[in-house]
Coordinates of C-alpha atoms in Angstrom, one line a residue:
M1 CA -20.5 5.7 2.7
Y2 CA -17.3 6.8 4.4
E3 CA -16.7 9.8 6.7
T4 CA -13.0 10.3 5.8
L5 CA -12.6 8.8 2.3
T6 CA -14.2 8.8 -1.1
W7 CA -14.1 5.7 -3.4
E8 CA -14.8 5.6 -7.1
V9 CA -14.2 2.8 -9.7
D10 CA -14.1 3.5 -13.4
A11 CA -15.1 1.3 -16.3
D12 CA -11.6 -0.2 -16.5
G13 CA -11.7 -1.3 -12.9
V14 CA -9.3 1.4 -11.7
A15 CA -10.4 2.6 -8.3
L16 CA -9.6 6.1 -7.0
L17 CA -9.4 6.2 -3.2
T18 CA -9.2 9.8 -1.9
L19 CA -8.3 10.8 1.7
H20 CA -11.1 13.3 2.4
R21 CA -10.5 15.5 5.4
P22 CA -9.3 18.6 3.4
D23 CA -10.0 21.1 6.2
A24 CA -7.6 19.1 8.4
L25 CA -5.1 18.5 5.6
N26 CA -6.4 14.9 5.5
A27 CA -4.9 14.2 9.0
F28 CA -5.1 10.5 10.0
N29 CA -7.5 9.7 12.8
L30 CA -9.0 6.5 14.2
T31 CA -12.0 6.8 11.9
M32 CA -9.8 7.1 8.9
A33 CA -7.7 4.1 10.1
R34 CA -10.8 1.9 10.4
E35 CA -12.2 3.1 7.1
L36 CA -8.9 2.5 5.2
E37 CA -8.6 -1.0 6.6
Q38 CA -12.2 -1.7 5.6
V39 CA -11.6 -0.4 2.1
F40 CA -8.6 -2.6 1.4
L41 CA -10.2 -5.7 3.1
T42 CA -13.6 -5.4 1.4
D43 CA -14.2 -2.8 -1.4
A44 CA -10.8 -3.2 -3.1
R45 CA -11.1 -7.0 -3.0
D46 CA -14.2 -7.0 -5.3
D47 CA -13.2 -8.6 -8.5
A48 CA -14.5 -5.6 -10.5
V49 CA -11.6 -3.7 -9.0
K50 CA -8.3 -4.2 -10.9
A51 CA -6.1 -1.6 -9.3
V52 CA -6.2 1.2 -6.8
V53 CA -4.8 4.8 -6.9
V54 CA -4.6 6.6 -3.6
T55 CA -4.4 10.4 -3.3
G56 CA -5.5 13.3 -1.0
D57 CA -8.2 15.8 -1.3
G58 CA -7.1 19.5 -1.4
R59 CA -3.5 20.6 -1.0
A60 CA -2.3 17.7 1.2
F61 CA -1.9 14.0 0.9
C62 CA -2.0 13.4 4.6
A63 CA -0.5 15.6 7.3
G64 CA 0.1 12.7 9.7
M65 CA -1.7 11.7 12.8
D66 CA -4.4 14.1 14.1
L67 CA -2.8 15.1 17.3
S68 CA -5.8 17.1 18.5
A69 CA -7.6 14.0 19.7
E70 CA -8.3 13.7 23.4
G71 CA -6.6 11.0 25.6
N72 CA -4.0 8.8 23.9
V73 CA -3.9 10.3 20.4
F74 CA -2.9 7.0 18.9
G75 CA -6.0 5.3 20.4
L76 CA -4.0 3.0 22.7
D77 CA -4.9 1.8 26.2
E78 CA -2.5 3.3 28.7
T79 CA -3.6 0.9 31.5
L80 CA -2.0 -2.1 29.8
S81 CA 1.6 -3.3 30.4
P82 CA 2.2 -5.8 27.6
T83 CA 5.3 -8.0 27.5
P84 CA 6.6 -9.1 24.1
E85 CA 5.6 -12.7 24.9
Q86 CA 2.1 -11.8 25.8
F87 CA 1.6 -9.5 22.8
R88 CA 3.0 -11.9 20.3
A89 CA 1.0 -14.8 21.7
S90 CA -2.4 -13.0 21.2
Y91 CA -1.8 -9.7 19.4
D92 CA -5.0 -10.1 17.4
A93 CA -7.2 -10.7 20.5
A94 CA -8.4 -8.4 23.3
P95 CA -7.0 -6.5 25.0
W96 CA -3.9 -6.2 22.8
D97 CA -5.7 -5.9 19.4
T98 CA -7.4 -2.6 20.2
G99 CA -5.3 -1.4 23.1
V100 CA -1.7 -2.0 21.8
R101 CA -1.6 -2.7 18.1
D102 CA -0.6 0.2 15.9
T103 CA -3.5 1.4 13.8
G104 CA -1.3 2.4 11.0
G105 CA 0.2 -1.1 10.8
K106 CA -3.3 -2.5 10.5
V107 CA -3.8 -0.3 7.5
T108 CA -0.5 -1.1 5.8
L109 CA -0.9 -4.8 6.3
A110 CA -4.3 -4.6 4.6
I111 CA -2.8 -2.7 1.7
H112 CA 0.1 -5.1 1.4
A113 CA -2.2 -8.1 1.4
L114 CA -4.3 -6.8 -1.6
P115 CA -3.3 -8.9 -4.6
K116 CA -3.6 -6.0 -7.0
P117 CA -1.5 -3.0 -8.0
V118 CA -1.7 0.0 -5.6
I119 CA -0.3 3.3 -6.6
A120 CA 0.2 6.4 -4.4
A121 CA -0.3 9.8 -6.0
I122 CA 1.2 12.0 -3.4
N123 CA -0.3 15.4 -4.2
G124 CA 1.1 17.4 -1.2
P125 CA 2.4 17.1 2.3
A126 CA 2.7 13.4 3.5
V127 CA 4.1 13.3 7.0
G128 CA 4.3 10.6 9.6
I129 CA 1.6 8.0 8.9
G130 CA 0.9 10.1 5.7
A131 CA 4.3 9.0 4.5
T132 CA 4.5 5.5 6.0
M133 CA 1.1 4.4 4.6
T134 CA 2.4 4.9 1.1
L135 CA 5.3 2.5 1.7
A136 CA 2.9 -0.5 1.6
M137 CA 1.7 0.7 -1.9
D138 CA 3.6 -0.7 -4.8
I139 CA 4.5 2.5 -6.6
R140 CA 4.7 6.1 -5.5
L141 CA 4.3 9.2 -7.8
A142 CA 4.7 12.7 -6.3
S143 CA 3.6 16.2 -7.2
E144 CA 6.2 18.9 -7.3
K145 CA 4.4 20.2 -4.3
A146 CA 4.8 17.0 -2.3
R147 CA 6.7 17.1 1.0
I148 CA 7.5 13.9 2.7
G149 CA 8.7 13.5 6.3
F150 CA 9.5 10.6 8.6
V151 CA 9.3 13.0 11.5
F152 CA 8.8 10.5 14.4
G153 CA 12.0 11.5 16.2
R154 CA 10.7 15.0 16.6
L155 CA 7.7 13.6 18.5
G156 CA 9.6 11.1 20.6
I157 CA 8.0 8.1 18.9
V158 CA 9.2 5.5 16.5
P159 CA 8.5 4.7 12.8
E160 CA 5.2 2.8 12.6
A161 CA 2.9 1.2 10.1
C162 CA 5.4 -1.6 9.4
S163 CA 7.7 1.1 7.9
S164 CA 10.8 -0.5 9.5
W165 CA 10.1 -3.4 7.1
F166 CA 9.1 -1.5 4.0
L167 CA 11.3 1.6 4.0
P168 CA 14.7 -0.2 4.0
R169 CA 13.5 -2.5 1.2
I170 CA 12.6 0.5 -0.9
V171 CA 15.5 2.9 -0.4
G172 CA 18.1 0.8 1.5
V173 CA 19.1 0.7 5.1
Q174 CA 21.5 3.7 5.0
Q175 CA 19.1 6.0 3.4
A176 CA 16.2 4.9 5.6
L177 CA 18.3 5.5 8.7
E178 CA 19.4 8.9 7.6
W179 CA 15.8 10.0 6.9
V180 CA 14.6 8.6 10.2
Y181 CA 17.5 10.0 12.2
S182 CA 17.2 13.5 10.7
A183 CA 13.4 13.6 10.8
D184 CA 13.6 16.2 8.0
I185 CA 10.9 17.2 5.6
L186 CA 12.0 16.0 2.1
T187 CA 11.1 17.8 -1.1
A188 CA 9.7 15.7 -4.0
E189 CA 13.1 15.9 -5.7
Q190 CA 14.9 14.6 -2.6
A191 CA 12.5 11.7 -2.4
L192 CA 13.1 11.0 -6.1
A193 CA 16.9 11.1 -5.6
G194 CA 16.5 8.6 -2.7
R195 CA 14.4 6.3 -4.9
L196 CA 11.4 6.6 -2.6
V197 CA 9.2 7.8 -5.5
R198 CA 9.1 6.7 -9.1
S199 CA 8.6 10.1 -10.6
V200 CA 7.7 13.8 -10.0
H201 CA 5.0 15.6 -11.9
P202 CA 3.4 19.1 -12.2
P203 CA 0.4 19.1 -9.8
E204 CA -2.2 19.0 -12.7
E205 CA -0.5 16.0 -14.3
L206 CA 0.0 13.9 -11.2
L207 CA -3.4 12.2 -10.9
P208 CA -4.0 11.6 -14.6
T209 CA -0.5 10.1 -14.8
A210 CA -1.2 7.8 -11.9
L211 CA -4.5 6.7 -13.2
E212 CA -3.1 6.0 -16.7
L213 CA -0.3 4.0 -15.2
A214 CA -2.7 1.9 -13.2
R215 CA -4.8 1.4 -16.3
S216 CA -1.7 0.2 -18.2
F217 CA -1.0 -2.4 -15.6
V218 CA -4.4 -4.0 -15.7
K219 CA -5.7 -3.7 -19.3
D220 CA -5.5 -7.1 -21.0
R221 CA -3.8 -8.6 -18.0
S222 CA -4.7 -11.7 -15.9
P223 CA -5.7 -10.7 -12.4
V224 CA -4.4 -14.1 -11.2
A225 CA -1.0 -13.6 -12.8
L226 CA -0.8 -10.0 -11.4
G227 CA -1.8 -11.2 -7.9
L228 CA 0.7 -14.0 -7.8
A229 CA 3.5 -11.9 -9.2
K230 CA 3.0 -9.3 -6.5
R231 CA 3.0 -12.0 -3.8
M232 CA 6.1 -13.6 -5.3
L233 CA 8.2 -10.4 -5.6
Y234 CA 7.5 -9.3 -2.0
R235 CA 7.9 -12.8 -0.6
N236 CA 10.9 -13.9 -2.5
G237 CA 12.7 -10.6 -2.4
A238 CA 13.2 -11.3 1.3
A239 CA 13.8 -15.0 1.1
A240 CA 17.1 -16.5 2.3
D241 CA 17.7 -18.8 -0.6
P242 CA 16.7 -18.8 -4.3
L243 CA 15.3 -22.2 -3.8
E244 CA 12.4 -20.5 -2.1
A245 CA 11.7 -18.5 -5.3
H246 CA 12.0 -21.6 -7.4
L247 CA 9.5 -23.5 -5.3
T248 CA 6.9 -20.7 -5.5
D249 CA 7.7 -20.0 -9.1
S250 CA 7.1 -23.6 -10.0
L251 CA 3.7 -23.8 -8.4
A252 CA 2.6 -20.4 -9.8
M253 CA 3.7 -21.4 -13.3
Y254 CA 1.9 -24.7 -13.0
W255 CA -1.4 -23.2 -12.0
T256 CA -1.3 -20.2 -14.4
S257 CA -0.2 -22.5 -17.3
I258 CA -3.4 -24.5 -16.9
G259 CA -5.5 -21.4 -16.2
D260 CA -5.3 -17.9 -17.8
G261 CA -2.0 -19.0 -19.4
K262 CA -3.9 -21.1 -21.9
E263 CA -6.0 -18.1 -23.0
G264 CA -2.9 -15.8 -23.1
V265 CA -1.0 -18.2 -25.4
A266 CA -4.0 -18.6 -27.6
A267 CA -4.5 -14.9 -27.9
F268 CA -0.9 -14.4 -28.7
L269 CA -1.0 -17.0 -31.5
E270 CA -4.3 -15.7 -32.9
K271 CA -3.0 -12.0 -32.7
R272 CA -6.0 -10.8 -30.6
A273 CA -6.6 -9.3 -27.2
P274 CA -6.8 -12.0 -24.4
R275 CA -10.1 -12.7 -22.6
F276 CA -8.9 -13.7 -19.1
T277 CA -11.4 -15.3 -16.7
G278 CA -9.3 -15.8 -13.6
K279 CA -10.1 -13.8 -10.5
A280 CA -7.8 -12.2 -7.9
S281 CA -10.2 -13.4 -5.2
T282 CA -9.3 -17.1 -6.0
L283 CA -5.5 -17.2 -6.3
P284 CA -4.1 -20.7 -6.2
P285 CA -1.9 -21.6 -3.2
I286 CA 1.8 -21.4 -4.0
E287 CA 3.4 -21.4 -0.5

């Protein structure tokens, strides 16, 4: 189905997405970019899918952009001269959409928009886009063999894939700047100390732990409540005033109270497992 990825969904609705270019250390190319975007905009949005775990095939997670491609290795059109005004006015239309837009950013925007838990199981080297794509995932677990690098300064380019939005929110501005300025390769323990990853595991325990964590998030949970909570935390964590949180909280509480919330309360009172019927594909509007 895919050239650079494998996709499996288990009986609990936990999907395992594997970057599958092991001979190239799962290096990111334009085909992988298109396929990752497609997965998160289509396959992962199927209501049978409750959560997604992302890992790499072989000894690497993703070694970064495949720099062996001919021409502009990032797939950009070097004949264009976009001004900020032109680009912002029509960034999603030709020629800017395919000639100027960062491919990694398209991927991370698709990941971020998925109203379901997404967990990165970083099994080995994750460099450049291999590191920044994980920032749009909700939680990152790392193998003891993981090595993570925001190495853009060594290549004369800038952090991409919306990482200037995600990274400071995860680790703070000071830590983000130090890692970007230094462009060093971080060990798993350094990433843990900087709060980039949730936990570090022996290689053989990483994927089972990530899958079990994903399963614990979605078993007997309302997909609507999870999807709304994800949206609220990302949105309101960056809001200028708590009133913004109150307004979205209120609408989300209203709609869930007359939806899956009724079943959740009944199940609690009857001391049984809930049977939620809400779908992540039909979240109520709250903003």
